[in-house]
Amino acid sequence: MNEPIESSQKLGARRARGSSGRVKLEEVAQRAGVSTATVSRTFNEPEKVSESVRERVLEAARALNWIPNAAGRALASSRTHIAGAIIPTLDNEIFAHQISGMQSVFAERGFTLFLGCSNYDPDEGLKQVQAMLARGVEALAIVGENHPPELFAALQQRKVPYILTYSYRASSPHPSIGFDNEAAFQQIVDHLLSLGHRQFAGIFQPETENDRVKARLDGVRSALAAAGVTMDDDNLMIGPSTMDFGASSFSSLMKQPGRSRPTAIICGNDNIALGALTAAAEMGLNAPADFSITGFDDLTISSRLSPRLTTMKVDNQEIGILAARQLLAAIDGTSDAPRSIEVHPQMKIRESTGPV
């Protein structure tokens, strides 16, 4: 039986592509009716191509299933169009919102966003940054200040613009986009004090290797001290950022023999506070009748449970958007380095807090 004869048109196209059979940049240019330089510019510097031409090129690339070779693009332009972000955990929606905001801005400029997770381990964060630098990231966003000096030295040596997110200190030597964690928790404490509370307890994540938590606890302590109120060491529970830890800590606080129950419980985040509320329900206790409780972050579920949680709302997606814009400005040369921007959390007073 004779083999089917390949059409001359298909054969010519295959030969033009070389032995690999892969679509070439020239074919995309021919289909879009533009030059090969315009195709390259569409993917390397999309802001320099008109929207109509850009759409024609992208449509041609999709139709031919053509993807630009990253190594070739980098070699030709000395650019990789890759940015990186290091976050502490994948188990929290606040960081997902931040990455979503960054991704939307970088994608508009043709940048690919690499994501790394440190699991709250500074050494692991350093390894992630080193790996990203080896792959040619042009800019980097990192959560918080608590990182080894070698990390910042590597970024500065390679002249890679970077920015810290989710925290802000006016005196920080690093550009950052975030909020003042200490001031935010001072505001939470002041709210509870205004309701007449004097018996305080706290359920927090570990402050070791976490500058954000340390600042939050500093805010609690300074606000209480200013009001002449103390919180016993036994009333401060430190552990994982989980609902289970929030629940077990609440039970322990309410069952301490020979001690008065706290009337106000400050939690390091919403996850912990929501766990505490589940334990309260199992014990037959209700907020705010039997105690007041606060969280931080304003997770989606926090305003939908009963009682609705008093907390602080941070626009983490906006933090991601602002961070990406600052990094792109530094890459483009429109600014010498990313600049710091303070974002202000909003207090959400709901049903979980009330007067003593």
Tab-separated table of C-alpha atoms in Angstrom:
chain	number	residue	atom	x	y	z
A	1	MET	CA	0.000	0.000	0.000
A	2	ASN	CA	1.367	3.398	-0.948
A	3	GLU	CA	1.999	5.973	1.791
A	4	PRO	CA	-0.159	9.133	1.521
A	5	ILE	CA	1.587	11.902	-0.325
A	6	GLU	CA	2.198	14.997	1.793
A	7	SER	CA	0.931	18.169	0.172
A	8	SER	CA	3.620	20.432	-1.232
A	9	GLN	CA	2.326	23.291	0.893
A	10	LYS	CA	2.620	21.330	4.148
A	11	LEU	CA	5.978	19.898	3.082
A	12	GLY	CA	7.310	23.365	2.340
A	13	ALA	CA	6.126	24.682	5.698
A	14	ARG	CA	7.680	21.724	7.508
A	15	ARG	CA	10.998	22.230	5.736
A	16	ALA	CA	10.905	25.937	6.570
A	17	ARG	CA	10.516	25.008	10.210
A	18	GLY	CA	13.515	22.718	10.200
A	19	SER	CA	13.748	19.105	11.268
A	20	SER	CA	11.993	19.764	14.571
A	21	GLY	CA	8.727	20.629	12.849
A	22	ARG	CA	8.258	23.560	15.221
A	23	VAL	CA	6.595	26.751	14.108
A	24	LYS	CA	9.080	29.572	13.589
A	25	LEU	CA	8.812	33.266	14.357
A	26	GLU	CA	8.769	34.005	10.602
A	27	GLU	CA	5.522	32.049	10.178
A	28	VAL	CA	3.864	34.050	12.936
A	29	ALA	CA	5.004	37.274	11.270
A	30	GLN	CA	3.699	36.134	7.867
A	31	ARG	CA	0.320	35.128	9.268
A	32	ALA	CA	-0.047	38.418	11.174
A	33	GLY	CA	1.175	40.473	8.238
A	34	VAL	CA	3.969	42.145	10.195
A	35	SER	CA	7.749	42.003	10.370
A	36	THR	CA	9.636	39.542	12.555
A	37	ALA	CA	10.874	42.528	14.561
A	38	THR	CA	7.266	43.463	15.350
A	39	VAL	CA	6.563	39.921	16.569
A	40	SER	CA	9.603	40.087	18.845
A	41	ARG	CA	8.595	43.517	20.101
A	42	THR	CA	5.065	42.304	20.855
A	43	PHE	CA	6.432	39.767	23.318
A	44	ASN	CA	9.478	41.658	24.597
A	45	GLU	CA	8.163	45.227	24.741
A	46	PRO	CA	4.378	45.047	24.271
A	47	GLU	CA	3.873	48.660	25.369
A	48	LYS	CA	5.692	49.770	22.193
A	49	VAL	CA	3.211	48.014	19.873
A	50	SER	CA	-0.257	49.343	19.089
A	51	GLU	CA	-3.152	47.386	20.535
A	52	SER	CA	-4.497	46.343	17.111
A	53	VAL	CA	-1.120	45.043	15.916
A	54	ARG	CA	-0.499	43.331	19.245
A	55	GLU	CA	-3.825	41.511	18.981
A	56	ARG	CA	-3.024	40.361	15.408
A	57	VAL	CA	0.336	38.972	16.483
A	58	LEU	CA	-1.064	37.249	19.557
A	59	GLU	CA	-3.899	35.743	17.515
A	60	ALA	CA	-1.398	34.435	14.933
A	61	ALA	CA	0.754	32.948	17.695
A	62	ARG	CA	-2.277	31.237	19.228
A	63	ALA	CA	-3.465	29.886	15.886
A	64	LEU	CA	-0.026	28.417	15.162
A	65	ASN	CA	0.476	27.280	18.765
A	66	TRP	CA	3.736	29.253	18.875
A	67	ILE	CA	5.413	30.129	22.181
A	68	PRO	CA	8.502	32.382	22.219
A	69	ASN	CA	11.670	30.730	23.437
A	70	ALA	CA	12.540	32.323	26.795
A	71	ALA	CA	16.258	31.686	26.497
A	72	GLY	CA	16.335	33.152	23.000
A	73	ARG	CA	14.396	36.222	24.071
A	74	ALA	CA	16.761	36.810	26.974
A	75	LEU	CA	19.841	36.379	24.797
A	76	ALA	CA	18.541	38.730	22.125
A	77	SER	CA	17.391	41.494	24.425
A	78	SER	CA	19.382	40.978	27.640
A	79	ARG	CA	15.947	40.694	29.252
A	80	THR	CA	14.160	37.671	30.669
A	81	HIS	CA	10.792	39.305	31.417
A	82	ILE	CA	10.619	37.249	34.589
A	83	ALA	CA	9.741	38.645	38.028
A	84	GLY	CA	9.724	36.752	41.302
A	85	ALA	CA	7.772	36.759	44.550
A	86	ILE	CA	8.582	34.971	47.815
A	87	ILE	CA	5.697	34.436	50.251
A	88	PRO	CA	5.751	32.715	53.678
A	89	THR	CA	2.946	30.212	53.056
A	90	LEU	CA	0.426	28.961	50.528
A	91	ASP	CA	-2.118	28.278	53.290
A	92	ASN	CA	-3.454	31.803	53.667
A	93	GLU	CA	-5.730	33.689	51.308
A	94	ILE	CA	-4.094	37.035	52.125
A	95	PHE	CA	-0.959	36.106	50.200
A	96	ALA	CA	-3.017	34.653	47.352
A	97	HIS	CA	-4.709	38.043	46.972
A	98	GLN	CA	-1.329	39.785	46.924
A	99	ILE	CA	0.022	37.451	44.227
A	100	SER	CA	-3.172	37.908	42.204
A	101	GLY	CA	-2.636	41.671	42.178
A	102	MET	CA	1.009	41.347	41.156
A	103	GLN	CA	0.215	38.810	38.448
A	104	SER	CA	-2.375	41.065	36.832
A	105	VAL	CA	0.107	43.945	36.495
A	106	PHE	CA	3.057	41.858	35.331
A	107	ALA	CA	0.946	39.974	32.774
A	108	GLU	CA	-0.067	43.251	31.123
A	109	ARG	CA	3.631	43.917	30.500
A	110	GLY	CA	4.432	40.426	29.242
A	111	PHE	CA	6.220	39.352	32.425
A	112	THR	CA	6.080	35.847	33.871
A	113	LEU	CA	5.832	35.720	37.674
A	114	PHE	CA	7.815	33.015	39.496
A	115	LEU	CA	6.508	32.105	42.954
A	116	GLY	CA	8.499	30.740	45.895
A	117	CYS	CA	7.436	29.774	49.431
A	118	SER	CA	9.715	30.118	52.458
A	119	ASN	CA	7.448	28.368	55.009
A	120	TYR	CA	8.493	31.095	57.485
A	121	ASP	CA	12.119	29.874	57.292
A	122	PRO	CA	14.576	32.697	56.428
A	123	ASP	CA	17.189	30.227	55.186
A	124	GLU	CA	14.662	28.639	52.837
A	125	GLY	CA	13.670	32.096	51.647
A	126	LEU	CA	17.326	32.809	50.841
A	127	LYS	CA	17.564	29.587	48.808
A	128	GLN	CA	14.430	30.548	46.880
A	129	VAL	CA	15.857	33.977	46.071
A	130	GLN	CA	19.182	32.496	44.964
A	131	ALA	CA	17.357	30.075	42.670
A	132	MET	CA	15.338	32.906	41.147
A	133	LEU	CA	18.431	35.034	40.603
A	134	ALA	CA	20.076	32.092	38.832
A	135	ARG	CA	17.110	32.035	36.455
A	136	GLY	CA	17.435	35.723	35.667
A	137	VAL	CA	14.539	37.378	37.491
A	138	GLU	CA	14.509	41.092	36.759
A	139	ALA	CA	12.749	42.109	39.982
A	140	LEU	CA	11.660	40.520	43.247
A	141	ALA	CA	8.964	41.015	45.895
A	142	ILE	CA	9.515	39.551	49.364
A	143	VAL	CA	7.169	39.481	52.360
A	144	GLY	CA	8.514	41.214	55.470
A	145	GLU	CA	11.952	42.348	56.621
A	146	ASN	CA	13.093	39.260	58.496
A	147	HIS	CA	15.636	37.868	56.018
A	148	PRO	CA	19.364	37.060	56.142
A	149	PRO	CA	21.735	39.920	55.207
A	150	GLU	CA	23.067	37.715	52.394
A	151	LEU	CA	19.697	37.926	50.670
A	152	PHE	CA	19.761	41.710	50.393
A	153	ALA	CA	23.487	41.676	49.536
A	154	ALA	CA	22.831	39.316	46.611
A	155	LEU	CA	20.050	41.522	45.264
A	156	GLN	CA	22.117	44.684	45.598
A	157	GLN	CA	25.203	43.090	44.045
A	158	ARG	CA	23.236	42.030	40.981
A	159	LYS	CA	21.363	45.349	40.900
A	160	VAL	CA	18.004	43.548	40.913
A	161	PRO	CA	15.231	45.886	42.148
A	162	TYR	CA	13.250	44.488	45.065
A	163	ILE	CA	10.462	45.510	47.372
A	164	LEU	CA	9.132	44.235	50.683
A	165	THR	CA	5.411	43.666	51.099
A	166	TYR	CA	2.884	43.282	53.912
A	167	SER	CA	4.853	45.457	56.314
A	168	TYR	CA	5.916	49.088	56.545
A	169	ARG	CA	8.346	50.963	58.758
A	170	ALA	CA	9.229	54.567	58.056
A	171	SER	CA	12.800	53.882	59.241
A	172	SER	CA	13.292	50.699	57.199
A	173	PRO	CA	16.350	50.706	54.910
A	174	HIS	CA	14.388	48.697	52.345
A	175	PRO	CA	11.626	49.875	49.987
A	176	SER	CA	8.332	48.453	51.207
A	177	ILE	CA	4.628	48.508	50.495
A	178	GLY	CA	2.459	47.539	53.412
A	179	PHE	CA	1.144	48.746	56.724
A	180	ASP	CA	2.402	49.536	60.198
A	181	ASN	CA	1.654	46.329	62.128
A	182	GLU	CA	2.442	47.910	65.487
A	183	ALA	CA	0.096	50.856	64.924
A	184	ALA	CA	-2.676	48.552	63.694
A	185	PHE	CA	-2.651	46.512	66.908
A	186	GLN	CA	-2.444	49.622	69.035
A	187	GLN	CA	-5.703	50.649	67.384
A	188	ILE	CA	-7.272	47.256	68.154
A	189	VAL	CA	-6.279	47.498	71.817
A	190	ASP	CA	-7.546	51.077	72.053
A	191	HIS	CA	-10.933	49.929	70.754
A	192	LEU	CA	-11.173	47.237	73.445
A	193	LEU	CA	-10.029	49.647	76.149
A	194	SER	CA	-12.724	52.108	75.062
A	195	LEU	CA	-15.280	49.361	75.741
A	196	GLY	CA	-14.052	49.100	79.338
A	197	HIS	CA	-11.949	45.926	79.065
A	198	ARG	CA	-9.043	45.511	81.488
A	199	GLN	CA	-8.586	41.720	81.593
A	200	PHE	CA	-6.668	40.924	78.402
A	201	ALA	CA	-5.353	37.772	76.744
A	202	GLY	CA	-3.657	37.118	73.419
A	203	ILE	CA	-3.372	34.208	70.987
A	204	PHE	CA	-0.569	34.784	68.492
A	205	GLN	CA	1.729	33.139	66.004
A	206	PRO	CA	5.422	32.787	66.998
A	207	GLU	CA	7.322	36.075	66.703
A	208	THR	CA	10.627	34.286	66.052
A	209	GLU	CA	11.716	34.944	62.446
A	210	ASN	CA	8.519	36.955	61.873
A	211	ASP	CA	8.907	40.725	62.103
A	212	ARG	CA	5.189	41.269	61.452
A	213	VAL	CA	4.096	39.292	64.522
A	214	LYS	CA	6.773	40.921	66.684
A	215	ALA	CA	5.465	44.352	65.657
A	216	ARG	CA	1.893	43.292	66.437
A	217	LEU	CA	2.818	42.142	69.934
A	218	ASP	CA	4.802	45.351	70.456
A	219	GLY	CA	1.656	47.274	69.534
A	220	VAL	CA	-0.437	45.330	72.052
A	221	ARG	CA	2.084	45.809	74.856
A	222	SER	CA	2.646	49.516	74.219
A	223	ALA	CA	-1.086	50.306	74.029
A	224	LEU	CA	-1.796	48.398	77.251
A	225	ALA	CA	1.156	50.049	79.005
A	226	ALA	CA	-0.062	53.496	77.968
A	227	ALA	CA	-3.395	52.690	79.643
A	228	GLY	CA	-1.729	51.306	82.777
A	229	VAL	CA	-2.988	47.790	82.019
A	230	THR	CA	-0.877	44.624	82.062
A	231	MET	CA	-1.421	41.240	80.436
A	232	ASP	CA	-0.134	38.272	82.441
A	233	ASP	CA	2.397	36.063	80.681
A	234	ASP	CA	0.105	33.083	81.285
A	235	ASN	CA	-2.545	34.866	79.230
A	236	LEU	CA	-0.376	35.040	76.112
A	237	MET	CA	-0.625	31.868	74.021
A	238	ILE	CA	1.925	31.391	71.232
A	239	GLY	CA	1.624	28.710	68.575
A	240	PRO	CA	0.749	27.800	64.983
A	241	SER	CA	-1.473	30.013	62.863
A	242	THR	CA	-4.285	27.451	62.787
A	243	MET	CA	-7.900	27.233	63.864
A	244	ASP	CA	-7.004	24.219	66.020
A	245	PHE	CA	-4.459	26.257	67.964
A	246	GLY	CA	-6.974	29.081	68.341
A	247	ALA	CA	-9.543	26.629	69.705
A	248	SER	CA	-7.194	24.882	72.152
A	249	SER	CA	-5.769	28.191	73.379
A	250	PHE	CA	-9.231	29.619	74.022
A	251	SER	CA	-10.176	26.538	76.047
A	252	SER	CA	-7.001	26.829	78.121
A	253	LEU	CA	-7.557	30.527	78.795
A	254	MET	CA	-11.116	29.960	79.973
A	255	LYS	CA	-10.232	26.984	82.187
A	256	GLN	CA	-7.247	28.326	84.134
A	257	PRO	CA	-7.876	27.346	87.778
A	258	GLY	CA	-7.890	30.122	90.339
A	259	ARG	CA	-7.688	32.877	87.727
A	260	SER	CA	-10.223	35.343	86.404
A	261	ARG	CA	-11.262	34.778	82.815
A	262	PRO	CA	-10.061	37.395	80.329
A	263	THR	CA	-12.815	39.598	78.997
A	264	ALA	CA	-10.902	40.608	75.833
A	265	ILE	CA	-8.898	38.260	73.614
A	266	ILE	CA	-6.670	39.687	70.873
A	267	CYS	CA	-5.717	37.234	68.137
A	268	GLY	CA	-2.809	37.554	65.736
A	269	ASN	CA	-5.055	36.865	62.745
A	270	ASP	CA	-8.583	35.864	61.759
A	271	ASN	CA	-7.721	32.185	61.403
A	272	ILE	CA	-6.799	31.937	65.076
A	273	ALA	CA	-9.817	34.016	66.159
A	274	LEU	CA	-12.249	31.855	64.188
A	275	GLY	CA	-10.841	28.753	65.860
A	276	ALA	CA	-11.338	30.391	69.250
A	277	LEU	CA	-14.975	31.129	68.402
A	278	THR	CA	-15.618	27.473	67.548
A	279	ALA	CA	-14.260	26.443	70.961
A	280	ALA	CA	-16.414	29.100	72.656
A	281	ALA	CA	-19.543	27.666	71.035
A	282	GLU	CA	-18.641	24.179	72.268
A	283	MET	CA	-18.213	25.553	75.802
A	284	GLY	CA	-21.534	27.408	75.719
A	285	LEU	CA	-19.871	30.835	75.708
A	286	ASN	CA	-20.895	33.653	73.401
A	287	ALA	CA	-19.253	36.829	72.160
A	288	PRO	CA	-19.731	39.600	73.048
A	289	ALA	CA	-21.882	38.635	76.057
A	290	ASP	CA	-19.195	36.509	77.756
A	291	PHE	CA	-16.031	37.905	76.165
A	292	SER	CA	-14.847	40.067	73.278
A	293	ILE	CA	-12.457	38.836	70.589
A	294	THR	CA	-10.636	40.388	67.635
A	295	GLY	CA	-8.754	39.103	64.603
A	296	PHE	CA	-6.731	40.584	61.779
A	297	ASP	CA	-6.910	40.322	57.940
A	298	ASP	CA	-10.695	40.270	57.413
A	299	LEU	CA	-10.849	36.906	55.668
A	300	THR	CA	-13.914	36.372	53.482
A	301	ILE	CA	-15.542	34.101	56.061
A	302	SER	CA	-14.985	36.518	58.975
A	303	SER	CA	-18.005	38.671	58.132
A	304	ARG	CA	-20.260	35.730	57.348
A	305	LEU	CA	-20.195	33.723	60.570
A	306	SER	CA	-22.127	34.508	63.733
A	307	PRO	CA	-20.942	36.464	65.580
A	308	ARG	CA	-19.294	38.437	62.816
A	309	LEU	CA	-15.667	39.057	63.702
A	310	THR	CA	-14.235	42.447	64.644
A	311	THR	CA	-10.985	42.669	62.708
A	312	MET	CA	-8.712	44.803	60.527
A	313	LYS	CA	-9.110	44.766	56.753
A	314	VAL	CA	-5.996	45.030	54.586
A	315	ASP	CA	-6.320	45.358	50.813
A	316	ASN	CA	-3.691	42.761	49.961
A	317	GLN	CA	-4.522	42.765	46.275
A	318	GLU	CA	-3.793	46.492	46.164
A	319	ILE	CA	-0.471	45.842	47.904
A	320	GLY	CA	0.405	43.387	45.128
A	321	ILE	CA	-0.636	45.839	42.403
A	322	LEU	CA	1.377	48.692	43.911
A	323	ALA	CA	4.417	46.454	44.406
A	324	ALA	CA	4.406	45.277	40.789
A	325	ARG	CA	4.046	48.838	39.497
A	326	GLN	CA	6.989	50.032	41.588
A	327	LEU	CA	9.167	47.154	40.402
A	328	LEU	CA	8.289	47.787	36.748
A	329	ALA	CA	9.103	51.484	37.154
A	330	ALA	CA	12.545	50.523	38.462
A	331	ILE	CA	13.064	48.059	35.593
A	332	ASP	CA	12.053	50.709	33.040
A	333	GLY	CA	14.388	53.243	34.594
A	334	THR	CA	11.620	55.724	35.341
A	335	SER	CA	12.703	55.573	38.995
A	336	ASP	CA	16.086	54.793	40.552
A	337	ALA	CA	14.526	52.240	42.900
A	338	PRO	CA	11.074	51.183	44.093
A	339	ARG	CA	9.667	53.670	46.599
A	340	SER	CA	7.937	52.859	49.859
A	341	ILE	CA	4.162	53.279	50.154
A	342	GLU	CA	2.177	52.948	53.362
A	343	VAL	CA	-1.224	51.288	53.128
A	344	HIS	CA	-3.675	51.937	55.970
A	345	PRO	CA	-5.795	49.035	57.303
A	346	GLN	CA	-9.447	49.661	58.085
A	347	MET	CA	-10.955	48.711	61.426
A	348	LYS	CA	-14.072	46.557	60.955
A	349	ILE	CA	-16.052	46.753	64.205
A	350	ARG	CA	-18.578	43.922	64.263
A	351	GLU	CA	-20.511	41.743	66.684
A	352	SER	CA	-17.613	39.896	68.366
A	353	THR	CA	-16.701	42.892	70.531
A	354	GLY	CA	-18.811	44.760	73.029
A	355	PRO	CA	-18.672	46.540	76.395
A	356	VAL	CA	-17.779	44.678	79.577
